[in-house]
Amino acid sequence: MTRYYLVLLLLALPCLFSGCASDGRITHSMAPGVDDPHWAEGPRSVLRHRPPAVSPDDDPNLYVIDAKDGYLKPRKSSPLPASSVDQTAVLDPPDELTRLCETTLRRQDPHIGPAPDFHPAEDPPSAQPPDDRQSTEIEGLHTLEDFESWALSTNPVVFELQAKLQSLQGKLVQVGLRPNPVVGVNGQDINETGGAGMYGVFFGRELVRGNKLQLSRSVVCAEIEVAQQELNEMKQRLATDIRVAFYDLLVAQEKLDLANLLAQIGQVAADTSEKLFEAKEVARSAVLQAQMESQNAVVIRGQAINQEQAARRRLAALLGEPDLPEHRIEGDLQQISRLADFERTYDQLLVDSPELAKLFENIQRARRQLTRERVEPIPNVTWQATVQFDTVGDTVVSGFQVGFPIPKYNRNQGAIRQAEQEVARAEFRVEKKVLELRQRLATAYANYSQAKIQVDIYSQEILPKAKSTFELISEGYRQGEVDFVSFLTAQRTYFDANLAYVSGLKQLWQEHNLIQGLLLSASLSHEN
């Protein structure tokens, strides 16, 4: 008899440690299909169509997954550049589901490694450039492309979000792990009749039903997609900041060149006034006025030097460096592309915006969380088998018990209701972001248009005339044919016109880069 029970126990051990799978299946679509009416009329149609009501019985937004075969169908259509996977992939949870999340992740960012290789004890990724890129190599940075490439490989904001993706991969592994089996020793009827009683061992485990583990993994997969869009958004913010800082430094260099030219002209004017005074062709007051103007040009030059150094330091901060070498950067302030009209720019913004992409992925995360909450009332089964030896009767006694909670009072109805409203909130956030983007674009486009008008008028009309006038009056002043007041007026007009033109170029490049950068900036101060 004892051998019989031991054989039964050995036969039960494989199921004990490997677990039993549930046959429950959820066969609803994860997201809108190809004929989704929300975006059929273009990206702006999200403001004209309300999302369909979520039905508990026929929800078109649930995740397709099976405990054994695991059919996984991601979103097929999107107005945003999102990753795609095999629409009919047959998965073997949990490993294949993990692989799918990792494949999508590595396709978007090759720096992210596989989740099974995640070890919390290992050091986090270092926010330092590779060993073959020494700090001295920053002296070779001259063009905008050089600065952008360097910043994306050294700025800590990128490493921060990459670390977040790594942490989510650890979470992806953890949420899909089955409960550990339980083993122990028990005894009963000890000293009840003067004997030793009954002693034995017990084995047990909890069987998770309702595909809870797989659905929990699907939620984390959606969180990984959200985090990936956050990384894309942050990279775009950093790229925009680099471009703005780069052209700010170019403008500062131009202003410094103008200040040097003004200082040189002022010194020449002061020397010329001295000679004319010695020849008794001008009064002493003209000499003093020329000297004051020369000293004022020196002050302006000092201010231009400080502005150039500040612009250089701001660019260096984005590169993760304390400062930049004192060399000129290469770029052309005049070569700026013309933007499309406002409506076309707005439509393209809705298509390409990582902010919108992140919110759409967040909708998918909320819908998967809703699916997960709906299966929570399905009770898990706990079973336990025991084998005991009765010292009184010298017999082996075996037994088992199976139990599960009855969802009579707690059917997870509160969490389901909360998850349903989270889906609604996520969808409304998309509509809110669409309106916000239009508002922000309206301001940026107006500033761009005003700066474009200023730059065009100064470059085509004002600057050529101011330059010709200043050259003629300067020559006349050196010949003594023009009085000092006329020369001073022409000098100020020429310098002010150039300064206004360069300032207009700075504003134009700032707004142009902001619009081209999808209205994303402030990478170091933005919090996700």
Short mmCIF file of C-alpha atoms in Angstrom, two decimals:
data_model
loop_
_atom_site.label_atom_id
_atom_site.label_comp_id
_atom_site.label_asym_id
_atom_site.label_seq_id
_atom_site.Cartn_x
_atom_site.Cartn_y
_atom_site.Cartn_z
CA MET A 1 0.00 0.00 0.00
CA THR A 2 2.84 2.37 0.88
CA ARG A 3 4.48 1.80 -2.51
CA TYR A 4 1.16 2.47 -4.23
CA TYR A 5 0.85 5.93 -2.66
CA LEU A 6 4.47 6.73 -3.35
CA VAL A 7 3.97 5.92 -7.04
CA LEU A 8 0.95 8.21 -7.16
CA LEU A 9 2.97 10.95 -5.54
CA LEU A 10 5.79 10.61 -8.06
CA LEU A 11 3.29 10.79 -10.91
CA ALA A 12 1.92 14.01 -9.49
CA LEU A 13 5.31 15.73 -9.18
CA PRO A 14 5.62 16.76 -12.88
CA CYS A 15 2.31 18.60 -12.69
CA LEU A 16 3.38 20.04 -9.37
CA PHE A 17 6.48 21.74 -10.71
CA SER A 18 5.46 22.43 -14.30
CA GLY A 19 1.95 23.62 -13.61
CA CYS A 20 -1.28 23.13 -15.50
CA ALA A 21 -2.44 25.50 -18.20
CA SER A 22 -5.87 26.99 -18.43
CA ASP A 23 -7.96 26.44 -21.53
CA GLY A 24 -9.67 29.82 -21.28
CA ARG A 25 -9.37 32.00 -24.35
CA ILE A 26 -9.92 35.68 -24.97
CA THR A 27 -10.49 36.25 -28.64
CA HIS A 28 -11.07 39.95 -29.06
CA SER A 29 -9.05 42.35 -31.14
CA MET A 30 -6.44 44.44 -29.40
CA ALA A 31 -6.94 47.68 -31.31
CA PRO A 32 -8.64 49.32 -34.32
CA GLY A 33 -8.51 47.46 -37.58
CA VAL A 34 -7.54 48.70 -41.02
CA ASP A 35 -10.98 50.26 -41.57
CA ASP A 36 -10.89 52.15 -38.27
CA PRO A 37 -13.20 55.17 -38.75
CA HIS A 38 -11.26 57.32 -36.29
CA TRP A 39 -8.49 58.04 -38.78
CA ALA A 40 -10.12 57.14 -42.07
CA GLU A 41 -10.67 60.81 -42.95
CA GLY A 42 -7.21 61.97 -41.92
CA PRO A 43 -5.41 62.69 -38.67
CA ARG A 44 -7.76 65.48 -37.62
CA SER A 45 -10.81 63.19 -37.62
CA VAL A 46 -10.02 62.18 -34.05
CA LEU A 47 -11.75 65.41 -33.04
CA ARG A 48 -14.90 64.59 -34.96
CA HIS A 49 -15.47 60.98 -33.90
CA ARG A 50 -16.12 59.80 -30.40
CA PRO A 51 -14.58 56.45 -29.43
CA PRO A 52 -17.06 53.56 -29.42
CA ALA A 53 -18.51 52.45 -26.14
CA VAL A 54 -16.69 49.57 -24.48
CA SER A 55 -18.94 46.55 -24.14
CA PRO A 56 -18.04 43.89 -21.56
CA ASP A 57 -19.40 41.19 -23.85
CA ASP A 58 -17.97 42.28 -27.18
CA ASP A 59 -15.01 44.55 -26.64
CA PRO A 60 -13.13 45.30 -29.90
CA ASN A 61 -10.14 46.57 -27.96
CA LEU A 62 -9.03 43.50 -26.04
CA TYR A 63 -5.78 41.65 -26.41
CA VAL A 64 -5.68 38.47 -28.49
CA ILE A 65 -3.84 35.84 -26.49
CA ASP A 66 -4.26 32.17 -25.62
CA ALA A 67 -2.72 30.24 -22.74
CA LYS A 68 -1.47 27.46 -25.01
CA ASP A 69 -1.11 28.87 -28.52
CA GLY A 70 -1.10 32.56 -27.64
CA TYR A 71 -2.39 34.42 -30.70
CA LEU A 72 -1.13 37.97 -30.56
CA LYS A 73 -2.42 40.68 -32.93
CA PRO A 74 -1.00 44.19 -32.55
CA ARG A 75 -2.55 47.39 -33.89
CA LYS A 76 -2.72 47.30 -37.70
CA SER A 77 -3.32 50.95 -38.54
CA SER A 78 -2.05 54.09 -36.93
CA PRO A 79 -1.49 57.68 -38.01
CA LEU A 80 1.85 57.51 -36.26
CA PRO A 81 5.10 55.73 -37.15
CA ALA A 82 4.80 52.65 -34.96
CA SER A 83 6.41 49.24 -35.14
CA SER A 84 4.61 46.32 -36.71
CA VAL A 85 4.83 42.59 -36.05
CA ASP A 86 3.54 39.46 -37.68
CA GLN A 87 -0.24 39.67 -37.60
CA THR A 88 -0.71 35.91 -37.40
CA ALA A 89 2.22 34.95 -35.21
CA VAL A 90 1.57 31.82 -33.15
CA LEU A 91 3.26 32.24 -29.80
CA ASP A 92 4.18 29.88 -27.01
CA PRO A 93 3.77 31.91 -23.83
CA PRO A 94 5.56 33.12 -21.94
CA ASP A 95 8.87 32.91 -23.83
CA GLU A 96 7.57 33.78 -27.30
CA LEU A 97 5.57 36.72 -25.97
CA THR A 98 8.75 37.98 -24.33
CA ARG A 99 10.61 37.48 -27.59
CA LEU A 100 7.99 39.46 -29.52
CA CYS A 101 8.24 42.41 -27.13
CA GLU A 102 12.02 42.28 -27.32
CA THR A 103 12.06 42.01 -31.12
CA THR A 104 9.87 45.08 -31.41
CA LEU A 105 12.00 46.90 -28.87
CA ARG A 106 15.32 46.08 -30.50
CA ARG A 107 13.98 47.06 -33.91
CA GLN A 108 13.21 50.52 -32.54
CA ASP A 109 16.35 50.85 -30.40
CA PRO A 110 19.26 48.41 -30.90
CA HIS A 111 20.85 49.38 -27.58
CA ILE A 112 18.21 47.47 -25.60
CA GLY A 113 19.14 43.89 -24.79
CA PRO A 114 16.88 40.85 -24.28
CA ALA A 115 14.83 40.55 -21.12
CA PRO A 116 16.05 37.04 -20.12
CA ASP A 117 19.58 38.49 -19.81
CA PHE A 118 18.38 41.11 -17.34
CA HIS A 119 20.31 40.86 -14.06
CA PRO A 120 19.53 43.43 -11.33
CA ALA A 121 22.95 42.91 -9.78
CA GLU A 122 24.72 44.17 -12.87
CA ASP A 123 25.79 47.77 -13.14
CA PRO A 124 23.44 50.12 -15.00
CA PRO A 125 24.51 51.47 -18.39
CA SER A 126 27.10 54.17 -18.07
CA ALA A 127 26.24 57.61 -19.38
CA GLN A 128 29.70 57.98 -20.88
CA PRO A 129 30.88 57.86 -24.49
CA PRO A 130 32.61 54.70 -25.70
CA ASP A 131 36.25 54.24 -24.81
CA ASP A 132 37.39 54.99 -28.36
CA ARG A 133 35.83 58.45 -28.19
CA GLN A 134 38.11 60.40 -25.90
CA SER A 135 37.21 63.80 -24.58
CA THR A 136 39.77 65.37 -26.87
CA GLU A 137 37.70 64.34 -29.88
CA ILE A 138 35.19 67.05 -29.09
CA GLU A 139 37.64 69.46 -30.66
CA GLY A 140 36.75 67.89 -33.99
CA LEU A 141 33.08 68.91 -33.71
CA HIS A 142 32.31 71.61 -36.23
CA THR A 143 29.03 70.87 -38.02
CA LEU A 144 25.46 70.43 -36.79
CA GLU A 145 25.56 66.72 -37.61
CA ASP A 146 28.67 66.29 -35.46
CA PHE A 147 27.00 67.90 -32.46
CA GLU A 148 23.76 65.93 -32.85
CA SER A 149 25.59 62.60 -33.08
CA TRP A 150 27.72 63.39 -30.05
CA ALA A 151 24.77 64.53 -27.93
CA LEU A 152 22.71 61.39 -28.62
CA SER A 153 25.62 59.25 -27.44
CA THR A 154 26.52 61.20 -24.28
CA ASN A 155 23.48 63.05 -22.92
CA PRO A 156 22.14 61.45 -19.71
CA VAL A 157 18.48 61.97 -20.66
CA VAL A 158 18.87 59.27 -23.31
CA PHE A 159 20.53 56.85 -20.90
CA GLU A 160 17.84 57.53 -18.31
CA LEU A 161 15.04 56.38 -20.60
CA GLN A 162 17.09 53.48 -21.92
CA ALA A 163 17.49 52.36 -18.31
CA LYS A 164 13.73 52.63 -17.93
CA LEU A 165 13.29 50.31 -20.90
CA GLN A 166 15.71 47.86 -19.32
CA SER A 167 13.78 47.96 -16.06
CA LEU A 168 10.53 47.25 -17.89
CA GLN A 169 12.11 44.19 -19.44
CA GLY A 170 12.82 42.94 -15.94
CA LYS A 171 9.21 43.65 -15.06
CA LEU A 172 8.11 41.78 -18.18
CA VAL A 173 9.89 38.68 -16.93
CA GLN A 174 8.67 39.02 -13.36
CA VAL A 175 4.94 39.46 -14.01
CA GLY A 176 4.81 36.25 -16.07
CA LEU A 177 6.41 33.96 -13.52
CA ARG A 178 4.21 31.21 -12.06
CA PRO A 179 3.79 30.94 -8.28
CA ASN A 180 6.36 28.76 -6.57
CA PRO A 181 5.31 25.32 -5.31
CA VAL A 182 4.97 24.77 -1.58
CA VAL A 183 6.49 21.81 0.27
CA GLY A 184 6.62 21.12 3.99
CA VAL A 185 6.26 18.71 6.90
CA ASN A 186 3.13 18.31 9.00
CA GLY A 187 2.04 16.35 12.03
CA GLN A 188 -1.18 15.72 13.89
CA ASP A 189 -2.67 13.72 16.78
CA ILE A 190 0.66 14.07 18.56
CA ASN A 191 0.52 12.46 22.05
CA GLU A 192 -3.26 12.22 21.70
CA THR A 193 -3.39 8.54 22.79
CA GLY A 194 0.04 8.38 24.23
CA GLY A 195 1.61 7.74 20.85
CA ALA A 196 3.73 9.79 18.52
CA GLY A 197 0.77 10.56 16.25
CA MET A 198 0.93 11.06 12.51
CA TYR A 199 3.83 12.63 10.61
CA GLY A 200 4.21 13.30 6.94
CA VAL A 201 4.96 15.70 4.09
CA PHE A 202 2.74 17.84 1.93
CA PHE A 203 3.07 19.34 -1.51
CA GLY A 204 0.99 22.08 -3.05
CA ARG A 205 0.82 24.96 -5.43
CA GLU A 206 -1.46 27.66 -6.82
CA LEU A 207 -2.72 27.35 -10.40
CA VAL A 208 -3.26 30.72 -12.05
CA ARG A 209 -6.34 30.68 -14.27
CA GLY A 210 -7.83 33.08 -16.77
CA ASN A 211 -4.56 33.78 -18.62
CA LYS A 212 -3.68 36.27 -15.90
CA LEU A 213 0.08 35.88 -16.32
CA GLN A 214 -0.04 36.25 -20.08
CA LEU A 215 -2.33 39.25 -19.88
CA SER A 216 -0.09 40.85 -17.26
CA ARG A 217 2.76 40.46 -19.71
CA SER A 218 0.70 42.08 -22.43
CA VAL A 219 0.22 45.10 -20.16
CA VAL A 220 3.97 45.38 -19.62
CA CYS A 221 4.53 45.03 -23.38
CA ALA A 222 2.30 48.08 -23.81
CA GLU A 223 4.28 49.90 -21.11
CA ILE A 224 7.44 49.11 -23.07
CA GLU A 225 5.89 50.65 -26.18
CA VAL A 226 4.96 53.75 -24.17
CA ALA A 227 8.50 53.96 -22.81
CA GLN A 228 9.91 53.58 -26.32
CA GLN A 229 7.81 56.50 -27.52
CA GLU A 230 9.03 58.49 -24.50
CA LEU A 231 12.58 57.74 -25.62
CA ASN A 232 11.77 58.83 -29.18
CA GLU A 233 10.20 62.00 -27.82
CA MET A 234 13.22 62.76 -25.66
CA LYS A 235 15.62 62.18 -28.55
CA GLN A 236 13.59 64.63 -30.62
CA ARG A 237 13.64 67.16 -27.79
CA LEU A 238 17.40 66.79 -27.52
CA ALA A 239 17.87 67.13 -31.28
CA THR A 240 15.76 70.31 -31.31
CA ASP A 241 17.72 71.77 -28.39
CA ILE A 242 20.99 71.00 -30.16
CA ARG A 243 19.83 72.71 -33.35
CA VAL A 244 18.57 75.78 -31.51
CA ALA A 245 21.78 76.04 -29.46
CA PHE A 246 23.91 75.47 -32.56
CA TYR A 247 22.30 78.31 -34.51
CA ASP A 248 22.31 80.51 -31.41
CA LEU A 249 26.09 80.07 -31.33
CA LEU A 250 26.28 80.84 -35.05
CA VAL A 251 24.32 84.04 -34.46
CA ALA A 252 26.56 84.92 -31.52
CA GLN A 253 29.60 84.47 -33.78
CA GLU A 254 28.03 86.80 -36.36
CA LYS A 255 27.27 89.40 -33.70
CA LEU A 256 30.86 89.17 -32.46
CA ASP A 257 32.10 89.70 -36.01
CA LEU A 258 29.86 92.77 -36.30
CA ALA A 259 31.09 94.08 -32.95
CA ASN A 260 34.72 93.60 -34.03
CA LEU A 261 33.97 95.44 -37.27
CA LEU A 262 32.28 98.27 -35.38
CA ALA A 263 35.23 98.55 -33.00
CA GLN A 264 37.62 98.65 -35.94
CA ILE A 265 35.55 101.29 -37.72
CA GLY A 266 35.30 103.33 -34.52
CA GLN A 267 39.07 103.26 -34.05
CA VAL A 268 39.64 104.31 -37.65
CA ALA A 269 37.10 107.13 -37.23
CA ALA A 270 38.82 108.31 -34.05
CA ASP A 271 42.25 108.31 -35.76
CA THR A 272 40.82 110.13 -38.77
CA SER A 273 39.25 112.76 -36.53
CA GLU A 274 42.63 113.35 -34.85
CA LYS A 275 44.29 113.95 -38.23
CA LEU A 276 41.50 116.24 -39.39
CA PHE A 277 41.72 118.17 -36.12
CA GLU A 278 45.47 118.60 -36.56
CA ALA A 279 44.78 119.91 -40.06
CA LYS A 280 42.26 122.26 -38.46
CA GLU A 281 39.45 120.88 -40.58
CA VAL A 282 37.21 119.72 -37.69
CA ALA A 283 36.52 121.00 -34.21
CA ARG A 284 37.79 119.44 -30.99
CA SER A 285 34.25 118.31 -30.18
CA ALA A 286 34.26 116.03 -33.24
CA VAL A 287 37.41 114.34 -31.97
CA LEU A 288 35.88 113.76 -28.53
CA GLN A 289 32.69 112.44 -30.11
CA ALA A 290 34.67 110.00 -32.26
CA GLN A 291 36.61 108.77 -29.24
CA MET A 292 33.39 108.18 -27.27
CA GLU A 293 31.93 106.20 -30.15
CA SER A 294 35.09 104.11 -30.35
CA GLN A 295 34.92 103.35 -26.62
CA ASN A 296 31.23 102.50 -26.92
CA ALA A 297 32.11 100.03 -29.69
CA VAL A 298 34.60 98.38 -27.31
CA VAL A 299 31.78 97.95 -24.77
CA ILE A 300 29.54 96.41 -27.41
CA ARG A 301 32.36 94.07 -28.39
CA GLY A 302 32.75 92.93 -24.77
CA GLN A 303 29.02 92.20 -24.56
CA ALA A 304 29.20 90.20 -27.80
CA ILE A 305 32.09 88.15 -26.39
CA ASN A 306 30.07 87.32 -23.27
CA GLN A 307 27.03 86.34 -25.36
CA GLU A 308 29.17 84.11 -27.55
CA GLN A 309 30.68 82.38 -24.51
CA ALA A 310 27.23 81.86 -22.97
CA ALA A 311 25.93 80.32 -26.22
CA ARG A 312 28.99 78.06 -26.34
CA ARG A 313 28.42 76.90 -22.75
CA ARG A 314 24.72 76.18 -23.40
CA LEU A 315 25.63 74.00 -26.35
CA ALA A 316 28.34 72.27 -24.29
CA ALA A 317 25.80 71.43 -21.55
CA LEU A 318 23.64 69.59 -24.08
CA LEU A 319 26.71 67.60 -25.10
CA GLY A 320 27.47 66.63 -21.52
CA GLU A 321 30.69 68.67 -21.56
CA PRO A 322 31.82 71.52 -19.28
CA ASP A 323 32.79 73.70 -22.22
CA LEU A 324 33.58 73.73 -25.92
CA PRO A 325 36.95 74.47 -27.50
CA GLU A 326 37.42 78.03 -28.68
CA HIS A 327 37.01 77.43 -32.39
CA ARG A 328 34.40 78.54 -34.88
CA ILE A 329 31.59 76.19 -35.77
CA GLU A 330 30.59 75.72 -39.38
CA GLY A 331 27.16 76.67 -40.67
CA ASP A 332 25.27 79.01 -42.96
CA LEU A 333 22.61 81.19 -41.39
CA GLN A 334 21.21 82.17 -44.78
CA GLN A 335 20.47 78.63 -45.96
CA ILE A 336 17.11 77.98 -44.35
CA SER A 337 14.33 75.95 -45.94
CA ARG A 338 10.87 77.40 -46.30
CA LEU A 339 8.12 75.71 -44.32
CA ALA A 340 4.84 74.60 -45.84
CA ASP A 341 1.67 76.54 -45.10
CA PHE A 342 0.14 76.29 -41.64
CA GLU A 343 -2.48 73.63 -42.38
CA ARG A 344 -0.06 71.27 -44.11
CA THR A 345 2.46 71.76 -41.33
CA TYR A 346 -0.24 71.00 -38.78
CA ASP A 347 -1.33 67.81 -40.56
CA GLN A 348 2.28 66.61 -40.76
CA LEU A 349 2.73 67.38 -37.08
CA LEU A 350 -0.21 65.16 -36.17
CA VAL A 351 1.28 62.33 -38.20
CA ASP A 352 4.84 62.53 -36.86
CA SER A 353 4.44 63.75 -33.28
CA PRO A 354 5.99 61.37 -30.69
CA GLU A 355 3.73 62.98 -28.09
CA LEU A 356 0.66 61.70 -29.91
CA ALA A 357 2.32 58.34 -30.54
CA LYS A 358 2.97 57.99 -26.82
CA LEU A 359 -0.66 58.80 -25.99
CA PHE A 360 -1.93 56.24 -28.51
CA GLU A 361 0.33 53.60 -27.01
CA ASN A 362 -1.00 54.62 -23.61
CA ILE A 363 -4.53 53.91 -24.86
CA GLN A 364 -3.40 50.40 -25.76
CA ARG A 365 -1.86 50.00 -22.31
CA ALA A 366 -5.12 51.12 -20.66
CA ARG A 367 -7.16 48.72 -22.78
CA ARG A 368 -4.89 45.81 -21.94
CA GLN A 369 -5.10 46.73 -18.28
CA LEU A 370 -8.88 46.67 -18.58
CA THR A 371 -8.68 43.20 -20.08
CA ARG A 372 -6.45 42.10 -17.22
CA GLU A 373 -8.85 43.47 -14.59
CA ARG A 374 -11.79 41.65 -16.19
CA VAL A 375 -10.17 38.26 -15.74
CA GLU A 376 -9.14 38.93 -12.14
CA PRO A 377 -12.43 37.51 -10.72
CA ILE A 378 -11.63 34.13 -12.26
CA PRO A 379 -10.46 32.29 -9.13
CA ASN A 380 -7.07 30.64 -8.93
CA VAL A 381 -7.07 27.03 -7.77
CA THR A 382 -4.93 25.97 -4.84
CA TRP A 383 -4.31 22.26 -4.33
CA GLN A 384 -2.35 20.29 -1.79
CA ALA A 385 -1.43 16.61 -1.47
CA THR A 386 -0.27 14.97 1.75
CA VAL A 387 1.37 11.67 2.67
CA GLN A 388 1.51 10.76 6.40
CA PHE A 389 2.66 7.81 8.46
CA ASP A 390 0.46 6.75 11.38
CA THR A 391 2.75 5.54 14.15
CA VAL A 392 -0.15 4.05 16.08
CA GLY A 393 -1.62 1.94 13.30
CA ASP A 394 1.69 1.59 11.42
CA THR A 395 -0.03 2.66 8.20
CA VAL A 396 0.45 5.28 5.51
CA VAL A 397 -2.35 7.79 5.15
CA SER A 398 -2.63 10.06 2.12
CA GLY A 399 -4.93 12.91 1.31
CA PHE A 400 -5.46 15.96 -0.83
CA GLN A 401 -7.43 19.18 -0.90
CA VAL A 402 -8.42 21.56 -3.64
CA GLY A 403 -9.83 25.00 -3.03
CA PHE A 404 -10.59 28.30 -4.67
CA PRO A 405 -12.29 31.53 -3.55
CA ILE A 406 -15.90 32.10 -4.55
CA PRO A 407 -16.26 35.54 -6.17
CA LYS A 408 -19.48 36.38 -4.36
CA TYR A 409 -18.76 39.82 -2.92
CA ASN A 410 -15.47 40.86 -4.49
CA ARG A 411 -15.71 40.47 -8.26
CA ASN A 412 -13.09 43.14 -8.87
CA GLN A 413 -15.91 45.41 -9.99
CA GLY A 414 -14.26 48.53 -8.58
CA ALA A 415 -10.96 47.95 -10.37
CA ILE A 416 -12.81 47.14 -13.60
CA ARG A 417 -14.76 50.36 -13.37
CA GLN A 418 -11.56 52.28 -12.70
CA ALA A 419 -9.82 50.65 -15.68
CA GLU A 420 -12.76 51.52 -17.95
CA GLN A 421 -12.48 55.16 -16.97
CA GLU A 422 -8.72 55.06 -17.46
CA VAL A 423 -9.36 54.00 -21.05
CA ALA A 424 -11.72 56.95 -21.48
CA ARG A 425 -9.17 59.30 -19.93
CA ALA A 426 -6.44 58.01 -22.24
CA GLU A 427 -8.65 58.61 -25.29
CA PHE A 428 -9.59 62.12 -24.18
CA ARG A 429 -5.93 62.93 -23.59
CA VAL A 430 -5.35 62.30 -27.29
CA GLU A 431 -8.04 64.82 -28.22
CA LYS A 432 -6.60 67.30 -25.73
CA LYS A 433 -3.10 66.88 -27.15
CA VAL A 434 -4.35 67.46 -30.70
CA LEU A 435 -5.83 70.81 -29.65
CA GLU A 436 -2.75 71.70 -27.64
CA LEU A 437 -0.47 70.99 -30.61
CA ARG A 438 -2.55 73.28 -32.82
CA GLN A 439 -2.37 76.03 -30.22
CA ARG A 440 1.40 75.70 -29.82
CA LEU A 441 1.92 75.52 -33.57
CA ALA A 442 -0.15 78.68 -34.08
CA THR A 443 2.19 80.63 -31.80
CA ALA A 444 5.37 79.18 -33.28
CA TYR A 445 4.20 79.63 -36.87
CA ALA A 446 3.23 83.26 -36.24
CA ASN A 447 6.67 83.97 -34.79
CA TYR A 448 8.26 82.20 -37.74
CA SER A 449 6.25 84.23 -40.25
CA GLN A 450 7.10 87.53 -38.56
CA ALA A 451 10.81 86.68 -38.43
CA LYS A 452 10.69 85.57 -42.08
CA ILE A 453 9.23 88.92 -43.14
CA GLN A 454 11.86 90.81 -41.16
CA VAL A 455 14.75 88.77 -42.58
CA ASP A 456 13.49 89.07 -46.17
CA ILE A 457 13.04 92.86 -46.01
CA TYR A 458 16.40 93.46 -44.36
CA SER A 459 18.30 91.16 -46.71
CA GLN A 460 16.68 92.44 -49.91
CA GLU A 461 16.10 96.13 -49.16
CA ILE A 462 17.54 97.64 -46.01
CA LEU A 463 20.99 96.06 -45.75
CA PRO A 464 22.12 96.80 -49.34
CA LYS A 465 21.06 100.43 -48.99
CA ALA A 466 22.60 100.83 -45.54
CA LYS A 467 25.87 99.34 -46.75
CA SER A 468 26.07 101.58 -49.83
CA THR A 469 25.22 104.68 -47.80
CA PHE A 470 27.81 103.89 -45.15
CA GLU A 471 30.57 103.25 -47.73
CA LEU A 472 29.86 106.54 -49.53
CA ILE A 473 29.72 108.62 -46.34
CA SER A 474 32.84 106.93 -44.92
CA GLU A 475 34.81 107.81 -48.01
CA GLY A 476 33.49 111.36 -47.91
CA TYR A 477 34.40 111.66 -44.24
CA ARG A 478 37.97 110.53 -44.87
CA GLN A 479 38.19 113.12 -47.64
CA GLY A 480 36.78 115.76 -45.33
CA GLU A 481 33.74 116.28 -47.52
CA VAL A 482 31.20 114.96 -45.00
CA ASP A 483 30.79 116.19 -41.44
CA PHE A 484 31.20 113.90 -38.50
CA VAL A 485 27.51 113.92 -37.56
CA SER A 486 26.54 112.46 -40.95
CA PHE A 487 29.29 109.86 -40.67
CA LEU A 488 28.18 108.89 -37.16
CA THR A 489 24.55 108.59 -38.27
CA ALA A 490 25.49 106.35 -41.22
CA GLN A 491 27.68 104.19 -38.99
CA ARG A 492 24.93 103.68 -36.42
CA THR A 493 22.36 102.97 -39.12
CA TYR A 494 24.57 100.36 -40.76
CA PHE A 495 25.41 98.62 -37.51
CA ASP A 496 21.82 98.67 -36.23
CA ALA A 497 20.55 97.26 -39.54
CA ASN A 498 23.03 94.38 -39.42
CA LEU A 499 22.21 93.73 -35.77
CA ALA A 500 18.47 93.67 -36.49
CA TYR A 501 19.05 91.34 -39.43
CA VAL A 502 21.09 88.88 -37.34
CA SER A 503 18.53 89.04 -34.52
CA GLY A 504 15.81 88.28 -37.05
CA LEU A 505 17.85 85.30 -38.29
CA LYS A 506 18.15 84.03 -34.72
CA GLN A 507 14.39 84.23 -34.19
CA LEU A 508 13.75 82.65 -37.59
CA TRP A 509 16.05 79.70 -36.90
CA GLN A 510 14.61 79.18 -33.42
CA GLU A 511 11.04 78.95 -34.65
CA HIS A 512 12.03 76.97 -37.73
CA ASN A 513 13.90 74.40 -35.65
CA LEU A 514 11.07 74.23 -33.13
CA ILE A 515 8.48 73.52 -35.84
CA GLN A 516 10.75 71.07 -37.65
CA GLY A 517 11.41 69.45 -34.27
CA LEU A 518 7.67 68.76 -33.80
CA LEU A 519 7.40 71.48 -31.11
CA LEU A 520 9.58 69.45 -28.78
CA SER A 521 12.37 71.09 -26.77
CA ALA A 522 13.63 71.53 -23.18
CA SER A 523 15.18 68.06 -23.02
CA LEU A 524 17.05 68.68 -19.76
CA SER A 525 14.09 70.13 -17.86
CA HIS A 526 11.23 68.01 -19.24
CA GLU A 527 9.93 65.24 -16.99
CA ASN A 528 8.05 62.27 -18.49
#
